[in-house]
XYZ file of C-alpha atoms in Angstrom:
541
model
C -37.503 -44.380 10.795
C -34.514 -42.662 12.340
C -34.716 -42.237 16.101
C -32.624 -40.324 18.553
C -30.003 -42.260 20.432
C -30.831 -41.540 24.093
C -29.338 -43.275 27.096
C -31.847 -44.379 29.750
C -31.305 -45.269 33.389
C -33.161 -48.597 33.141
C -35.212 -50.749 30.791
C -38.363 -49.524 32.472
C -37.645 -45.956 31.433
C -36.978 -47.145 27.906
C -40.279 -49.009 27.783
C -42.198 -45.971 29.072
C -40.568 -43.759 26.439
C -41.587 -46.127 23.639
C -45.207 -46.258 24.911
C -45.287 -42.439 25.044
C -44.077 -42.169 21.447
C -46.703 -44.658 20.258
C -49.444 -42.730 22.083
C -48.292 -39.447 20.489
C -48.391 -41.014 17.020
C -51.956 -42.202 17.670
C -52.978 -38.769 18.973
C -53.694 -40.001 22.498
C -50.862 -38.007 24.146
C -49.930 -34.361 23.797
C -47.109 -33.579 21.396
C -43.669 -32.722 22.739
C -42.696 -29.070 22.478
C -39.315 -27.332 22.746
C -38.316 -24.294 24.815
C -39.895 -21.867 22.323
C -43.240 -23.726 22.415
C -42.865 -25.259 18.955
C -43.966 -28.833 18.339
C -41.142 -31.304 17.788
C -41.548 -33.616 14.809
C -40.987 -37.224 16.035
C -39.793 -38.300 12.545
C -36.795 -35.912 12.728
C -33.931 -37.035 14.991
C -33.504 -34.521 17.787
C -29.745 -34.558 18.159
C -29.550 -30.976 19.414
C -32.217 -31.412 22.120
C -31.233 -34.911 23.256
C -28.660 -35.313 25.954
C -26.998 -38.227 27.785
C -28.515 -39.543 30.982
C -25.820 -37.956 33.144
C -26.784 -34.458 31.951
C -29.988 -32.517 32.342
C -32.071 -33.934 29.479
C -34.755 -31.268 29.748
C -32.563 -28.482 28.293
C -30.122 -28.467 25.371
C -26.460 -28.617 26.318
C -24.733 -27.625 23.050
C -24.617 -23.920 23.878
C -21.234 -23.409 22.224
C -22.697 -24.234 18.795
C -25.181 -21.370 18.700
C -25.324 -17.697 19.638
C -26.945 -18.322 23.000
C -25.935 -15.002 24.594
C -26.215 -11.558 23.034
C -24.738 -8.434 24.564
C -27.468 -5.809 25.077
C -24.854 -3.036 25.018
C -24.114 -3.531 21.321
C -25.908 -1.136 19.028
C -26.030 -0.228 15.343
C -26.929 3.417 15.804
C -24.658 6.242 14.698
C -23.712 9.759 15.656
C -26.374 12.468 15.465
C -24.469 14.922 13.293
C -24.941 18.583 14.071
C -27.131 18.017 17.134
C -26.990 20.599 19.931
C -27.959 19.951 23.559
C -27.650 23.243 25.462
C -27.395 26.930 24.597
C -25.607 28.977 27.242
C -26.070 32.719 27.659
C -22.714 33.528 29.248
C -19.254 32.083 29.323
C -18.657 29.161 31.673
C -15.404 28.163 33.287
C -13.584 25.407 31.378
C -15.392 26.101 28.094
C -13.782 26.823 24.736
C -12.078 30.207 24.780
C -13.003 30.853 21.165
C -16.706 29.953 20.898
C -17.740 29.202 24.493
C -18.923 25.572 24.068
C -18.223 23.139 26.916
C -17.775 20.062 24.726
C -14.341 20.953 23.311
C -11.330 23.195 23.924
C -9.868 26.048 21.892
C -7.323 23.773 20.193
C -9.992 21.528 18.647
C -12.541 24.277 17.929
C -13.968 24.119 14.404
C -15.252 27.688 14.287
C -13.408 30.578 12.690
C -10.896 32.081 15.146
C -12.466 35.218 16.542
C -10.582 38.433 17.064
C -11.691 38.318 20.688
C -12.911 34.992 21.968
C -16.116 34.341 23.861
C -14.095 34.141 27.089
C -13.418 37.894 26.921
C -16.462 39.213 25.049
C -19.048 36.943 26.765
C -21.153 37.196 23.585
C -22.316 34.826 20.856
C -21.832 31.717 22.962
C -21.930 28.599 20.763
C -24.237 25.749 21.851
C -22.819 22.526 23.227
C -22.534 19.637 20.799
C -24.059 16.272 21.429
C -21.296 13.840 22.436
C -22.146 10.177 21.933
C -20.229 6.982 22.604
C -21.234 3.694 20.989
C -20.115 0.167 21.661
C -20.324 -1.523 18.267
C -20.362 -5.269 17.729
C -18.183 -7.205 15.295
C -20.378 -6.423 12.273
C -20.958 -2.814 13.273
C -17.228 -2.056 13.403
C -16.762 -3.395 9.890
C -19.881 -1.931 8.280
C -18.737 0.543 5.632
C -22.180 2.085 5.278
C -22.866 2.465 8.990
C -24.202 5.980 9.559
C -24.663 6.719 5.843
C -27.626 8.947 5.081
C -29.286 7.774 1.873
C -30.988 11.136 1.426
C -27.599 12.736 0.629
C -27.557 10.887 -2.698
C -30.288 13.235 -3.855
C -27.617 15.919 -4.227
C -25.772 13.757 -6.747
C -28.968 13.227 -8.711
C -29.719 16.961 -8.643
C -26.232 17.761 -9.954
C -26.592 15.359 -12.882
C -30.084 16.625 -13.650
C -28.799 20.213 -13.645
C -26.056 19.207 -16.070
C -28.547 17.536 -18.412
C -30.823 20.542 -18.206
C -27.965 22.897 -19.100
C -27.054 20.660 -22.040
C -30.628 20.651 -23.355
C -30.798 24.412 -22.945
C -27.565 24.893 -24.856
C -28.697 22.631 -27.696
C -32.003 24.498 -27.926
C -30.185 27.834 -28.146
C -27.962 26.473 -30.905
C -30.991 25.249 -32.842
C -32.719 28.622 -32.511
C -29.574 30.379 -33.641
C -29.292 28.164 -36.717
C -32.960 28.710 -37.486
C -32.590 32.502 -37.303
C -29.574 32.398 -39.615
C -31.499 30.266 -42.093
C -34.543 32.567 -42.068
C -32.401 35.661 -42.533
C -31.255 34.445 -45.943
C -33.185 35.227 -49.069
C -35.797 32.616 -49.891
C -35.888 33.214 -53.639
C -32.510 31.671 -54.507
C -31.969 28.894 -57.043
C -31.760 25.149 -56.697
C -28.033 25.314 -55.992
C -28.806 26.212 -52.430
C -30.817 23.058 -51.864
C -27.669 21.126 -50.981
C -26.601 23.808 -48.521
C -29.987 23.740 -46.827
C -29.819 19.999 -46.506
C -26.341 20.297 -44.983
C -27.648 22.780 -42.431
C -30.467 20.394 -41.584
C -27.896 17.671 -41.046
C -26.033 19.974 -38.684
C -29.257 20.592 -36.780
C -29.804 16.870 -36.479
C -26.235 16.417 -35.264
C -26.892 18.866 -32.444
C -29.807 16.807 -31.146
C -28.978 14.213 -28.535
C -30.944 11.035 -29.059
C -30.479 8.938 -25.957
C -32.273 5.973 -27.514
C -29.760 5.806 -30.353
C -27.513 2.758 -30.115
C -23.782 3.349 -30.154
C -22.076 2.272 -33.363
C -19.419 0.396 -31.429
C -22.137 -1.790 -29.924
C -23.631 -2.492 -33.315
C -20.255 -3.620 -34.612
C -19.955 -6.305 -31.945
C -22.265 -8.731 -33.733
C -19.426 -11.220 -34.144
C -18.172 -10.946 -30.578
C -17.825 -14.137 -28.542
C -17.553 -13.959 -24.753
C -15.508 -16.847 -23.381
C -12.547 -17.654 -21.178
C -9.243 -17.621 -22.962
C -6.373 -19.607 -21.493
C -3.063 -18.445 -22.812
C 0.410 -19.735 -22.139
C 1.143 -16.635 -20.094
C -1.874 -17.110 -17.831
C -5.610 -17.307 -18.366
C -7.889 -14.297 -18.297
C -11.503 -13.658 -19.072
C -11.820 -11.395 -22.064
C -13.466 -10.740 -25.389
C -12.550 -12.796 -28.412
C -13.722 -11.496 -31.761
C -14.186 -14.152 -34.358
C -12.968 -12.230 -37.403
C -12.395 -15.288 -39.593
C -14.983 -16.001 -42.222
C -16.152 -19.606 -42.201
C -15.335 -20.027 -45.883
C -11.653 -19.301 -45.246
C -9.209 -22.140 -44.727
C -8.095 -22.661 -41.123
C -4.512 -21.880 -40.187
C -3.607 -25.451 -39.388
C -4.880 -26.618 -42.785
C -2.694 -24.303 -44.862
C 0.301 -26.622 -44.565
C -0.208 -30.212 -43.464
C 3.488 -30.860 -43.011
C 4.326 -31.948 -39.455
C 7.528 -29.890 -39.411
C 5.841 -26.676 -40.566
C 4.821 -23.732 -38.403
C 3.541 -24.659 -34.946
C -0.155 -24.081 -34.222
C -1.163 -23.448 -30.608
C -4.731 -24.751 -30.137
C -5.281 -22.904 -26.831
C -4.610 -19.431 -28.174
C -5.474 -20.404 -31.780
C -2.301 -18.707 -32.958
C 0.355 -19.617 -35.502
C 3.297 -17.266 -35.124
C 5.461 -18.374 -38.041
C 4.598 -18.372 -41.728
C 3.069 -21.746 -42.707
C 4.060 -21.252 -46.366
C 7.430 -19.470 -46.378
C 8.338 -20.566 -49.918
C 5.101 -19.485 -51.554
C 4.664 -16.332 -53.634
C 4.055 -13.337 -51.316
C 1.543 -11.872 -53.789
C -0.610 -15.001 -53.617
C -0.439 -15.590 -49.860
C -3.398 -14.477 -47.770
C -1.911 -15.385 -44.357
C 1.758 -14.940 -43.393
C 1.641 -15.761 -39.671
C 0.729 -13.798 -36.560
C 4.195 -12.241 -36.336
C 3.464 -10.390 -39.574
C 0.637 -8.531 -37.850
C 2.927 -7.581 -34.981
C 5.603 -6.178 -37.265
C 3.376 -4.070 -39.487
C 0.665 -1.432 -39.279
C -0.330 0.156 -36.008
C 1.233 -2.655 -33.961
C 4.692 -1.565 -35.142
C 3.926 2.077 -34.330
C 2.737 1.111 -30.861
C 5.926 -0.887 -30.330
C 8.063 2.084 -31.371
C 6.046 4.307 -29.023
C 6.756 1.967 -26.097
C 10.468 1.832 -26.921
C 10.637 5.626 -27.094
C 8.887 5.928 -23.711
C 11.341 3.483 -22.104
C 14.411 5.198 -23.528
C 13.135 8.664 -22.562
C 12.443 7.468 -19.003
C 15.948 5.992 -18.737
C 17.411 9.354 -19.778
C 15.602 11.142 -16.937
C 12.424 12.355 -18.641
C 9.183 12.078 -16.669
C 7.188 9.884 -19.048
C 5.202 6.694 -18.546
C 3.275 4.865 -21.235
C 0.648 3.337 -18.928
C 0.235 6.285 -16.546
C 0.027 9.038 -19.187
C -0.430 7.535 -22.681
C -1.548 10.801 -24.281
C 1.542 12.603 -23.028
C 3.793 9.784 -24.258
C 2.180 9.840 -27.711
C 2.487 13.639 -27.965
C 6.152 13.534 -26.997
C 6.772 10.773 -29.543
C 5.167 12.888 -32.280
C 7.302 15.880 -31.310
C 10.361 13.646 -31.308
C 9.639 12.449 -34.840
C 9.108 16.017 -36.081
C 12.358 17.206 -34.517
C 14.169 14.164 -35.889
C 12.932 14.874 -39.414
C 13.948 18.525 -39.125
C 17.412 17.596 -37.936
C 17.769 15.009 -40.672
C 16.764 17.472 -43.384
C 19.056 20.134 -41.897
C 21.998 17.732 -41.906
C 21.237 16.767 -45.480
C 21.067 20.404 -46.578
C 24.341 21.173 -44.817
C 26.129 18.293 -46.543
C 24.688 19.170 -49.924
C 25.600 22.811 -49.463
C 29.167 21.892 -48.584
C 29.842 19.072 -51.055
C 27.105 19.540 -53.608
C 24.746 17.020 -55.133
C 26.071 14.676 -57.811
C 22.545 13.917 -59.000
C 22.005 17.490 -60.163
C 23.312 18.941 -63.395
C 25.278 21.711 -61.724
C 28.997 21.709 -62.392
C 31.267 21.154 -59.428
C 33.911 23.910 -59.006
C 37.497 23.043 -59.880
C 38.741 23.988 -56.421
C 36.588 21.241 -54.960
C 37.462 18.702 -57.659
C 41.244 19.147 -57.512
C 41.399 20.081 -53.846
C 43.266 23.331 -54.619
C 43.139 26.566 -52.663
C 45.090 29.834 -52.374
C 46.253 29.013 -48.867
C 50.026 28.456 -48.553
C 51.241 25.986 -45.957
C 54.863 25.177 -45.071
C 55.934 21.813 -43.648
C 59.173 20.577 -42.097
C 60.960 17.312 -42.848
C 58.911 15.444 -40.236
C 55.651 16.603 -41.840
C 54.719 19.068 -39.136
C 53.113 22.378 -40.101
C 55.454 25.323 -39.675
C 53.536 28.167 -41.201
C 50.271 28.836 -42.968
C 47.696 26.750 -41.119
C 47.088 27.388 -37.462
C 46.124 24.309 -35.525
C 42.738 24.650 -33.921
C 42.642 23.853 -30.250
C 40.091 21.218 -29.308
C 37.234 22.602 -27.282
C 35.779 20.848 -24.280
C 32.187 20.574 -23.184
C 32.785 23.121 -20.421
C 32.568 26.892 -20.818
C 35.808 28.528 -21.913
C 37.064 32.122 -21.718
C 34.237 33.226 -19.404
C 35.427 36.177 -17.319
C 33.611 37.093 -14.106
C 33.894 39.941 -11.581
C 35.763 42.237 -13.997
C 38.657 39.771 -14.376
C 40.609 39.686 -17.648
C 41.786 36.084 -17.189
C 40.067 32.882 -16.175
C 40.285 31.120 -12.851
C 43.279 28.812 -12.755
C 45.514 30.925 -14.988
C 47.926 31.599 -12.099
C 49.590 29.245 -9.587
C 51.590 30.033 -6.474
C 52.245 28.254 -3.192
C 50.009 25.327 -4.125
C 47.048 27.602 -4.806
C 45.209 28.521 -8.008
C 44.271 32.093 -8.805
C 43.753 34.806 -11.403
C 46.723 35.967 -13.487
C 45.361 39.482 -13.923
C 45.367 40.377 -10.214
C 47.140 37.342 -8.631
C 44.301 36.649 -6.197
C 43.643 33.140 -4.881
C 40.013 33.721 -3.861
C 37.718 32.599 -6.669
C 34.766 34.933 -5.994
C 36.980 37.990 -5.453
C 36.644 41.172 -7.491
C 39.536 42.036 -9.803
C 41.859 44.740 -8.411
C 44.325 44.823 -11.325
C 47.922 46.099 -11.027
C 47.107 48.092 -7.878
C 46.028 44.911 -6.129
C 49.255 43.160 -7.140
C 51.370 46.028 -5.757
C 49.363 46.081 -2.507
C 49.751 42.323 -2.112
C 53.524 42.521 -2.700
C 53.832 45.368 -0.189
C 51.908 43.376 2.418
C 54.124 40.364 1.793
C 57.309 42.429 2.181
C 55.992 43.969 5.378
C 55.182 40.567 6.797
C 58.649 39.238 5.930
C 60.349 42.241 7.549
C 58.271 41.792 10.706
C 59.194 38.118 10.893
C 62.901 38.936 10.437
C 62.808 41.656 13.103
C 61.098 39.338 15.543
C 63.595 36.586 14.871
C 66.538 38.949 15.422
C 65.087 40.381 18.611
C 64.714 37.028 20.261
C 67.797 35.774 22.058
C 69.265 32.668 20.556
C 69.185 29.775 23.069
C 72.525 28.539 24.344
C 73.633 25.342 22.609
C 72.935 22.322 24.752
C 76.059 20.542 25.848
C 75.985 16.869 25.163
C 76.544 14.930 28.292
C 78.234 11.634 27.799
C 77.532 9.019 30.389
C 80.736 7.221 31.123
C 78.949 4.201 32.445
C 77.235 3.554 29.098
C 80.083 4.545 26.804
C 82.581 2.318 25.150
C 85.738 4.207 26.112
C 86.727 4.763 29.716
C 88.285 8.157 30.393
C 91.703 8.285 32.005
C 90.671 10.451 34.945
C 87.997 7.963 36.143
C 88.535 6.930 39.793
C 86.815 3.731 41.020
C 86.267 2.644 44.593
C 87.883 -0.759 45.167
C 85.364 -1.786 47.814
C 82.345 -0.885 45.706
C 83.909 -2.565 42.682
C 84.337 -5.826 44.660
C 80.661 -5.741 45.720
C 79.598 -5.062 42.130
C 81.599 -8.069 40.904
C 79.896 -10.310 43.454
C 76.464 -9.083 42.421
C 77.286 -9.662 38.771
C 78.347 -13.252 39.519
C 75.126 -13.919 41.491
C 73.102 -12.443 38.654
C 74.754 -14.754 36.118
C 74.074 -17.771 38.330
C 70.411 -16.847 38.545
C 70.227 -16.570 34.758
C 71.671 -20.080 34.426
C 69.344 -21.609 37.037
C 65.868 -20.072 36.795
C 64.650 -22.021 39.845
C 66.549 -19.660 42.144
C 64.843 -16.615 40.674
C 62.394 -15.115 43.159
C 58.754 -14.469 42.349
C 58.854 -10.694 42.899
C 61.921 -9.326 41.156
C 62.741 -5.681 41.664
C 65.163 -3.968 39.336
C 67.187 -0.870 40.002
C 67.719 1.259 36.906
C 70.469 3.393 38.441
C 73.879 2.125 37.334
C 77.059 3.280 39.045
C 80.546 3.437 37.568
C 81.676 0.437 39.668
C 78.741 -1.701 38.429
C 79.503 -0.736 34.809
C 83.166 -1.683 35.328
C 82.107 -5.033 36.839
C 79.874 -5.658 33.816
C 82.783 -4.945 31.448
C 85.061 -7.256 33.350
C 82.553 -10.123 33.410
C 81.338 -9.641 29.846
C 82.193 -12.364 27.348
C 84.118 -11.156 24.344
C 83.235 -13.352 21.409
C 86.339 -12.311 19.511
C 88.650 -13.355 22.356
C 90.405 -16.676 21.531
C 90.745 -17.439 25.271
C 87.064 -16.928 26.087
C 86.482 -20.639 26.677
C 89.162 -20.733 29.438
C 87.804 -17.831 31.500
C 85.417 -19.889 33.588
């Protein structure tokens, strides 16, 4: 017997617990009950209610393993739709300006906008709606059917029943109409009308709707096998129809050669022909690819290809989204293609004739002769007799707009295109003809004369005299007078400057340059300058 593992303070407590359990088994002691008042079975280990000695053993401690606390604020109720709480008799401040209810404002009012709201008319005050706020629990927030009224489904049932009733009424009217037409005929006709009467009875039976009749498509599924098919492209549960008769030879037994067509046991398919060398008239099975390339499978493949190509060319067509539209467009395409093909054939036969017919071909066509005279030069170019046809582009040619007699781009001037007929450079302008050309030339002449008059009226600026700085020139004028004292100081400065250039350690941190050069300084620079062409330059220093 499994017992609970309980820790006791001493051996005495353990002994008392064992005696109490023995007395309970014998019926001499009351049974132990839990918090709910239920009797605890001593043969079942009480792991949840037992606790170590250092905890309170009278109450369970594993509160985190059960829903021990429930929030009383959670509810599963829903909004009371359409409920009203108070009907006011006059407009109240802060209410909706349109209907007069206090529970919403004019922006969120669901009533029709009145010509004059309840705020100004103080009439037809709408009652206040019942505003409720719920605090839903975890399940209540995710309940899709929370607040659904099951009685609303009765409307769906009523709609379907009304449809069925209208159908039965229509069928009954059709039957009565057929019966009246049949009774209106003469009854004394011969036996030849027996077949017609039977056909009319068949039509009457076709009008009746027998709901107990089994659909023919269901009756044809006697050989259907429901199973899971695992294909190489991924498994899927579907319907497999066993169309092979048991007396037929299996695919993999048609050719026992190891190197013959491959048989896939999972999909039970053999794509290639197992007997390629056999007589086609004697072969019953030519491989699964034969089924894909013939019959309706080939038509469906062509339909898909047409849908793809039409979609690539910008046509709004999709085989899966709108299959009926795709099939209708494919049928129209085939009809147009056949018409174009027959038209092309008729045009060729009309031009060149048909050799299969017995009609004689004219001599002009046989010998290639005609009454047209053509002259050629020595290089083989046509001089006279056959005018060369200009190739036409895909754009519109010789289309005149706005009363123009020439096309846009037939005239060019000052890097602008225009019309030759009126010499205008604005494309959307209206043609003015010869008068417009004369007016444009007059305006141009006037503008030129105004420009010339303005240019002549303005005084020509005096020519700027070029000032030559002697200090920067190469030739020294003869009338230049230099101060001997300033020249001596300039020579000293030039020597100090050259020393500083040789020894950079003597150069100061903050160097200030003076851009103004005097005639004495320029003369000192010329005197101290090294002439590379001078043969005595090495003996100067």
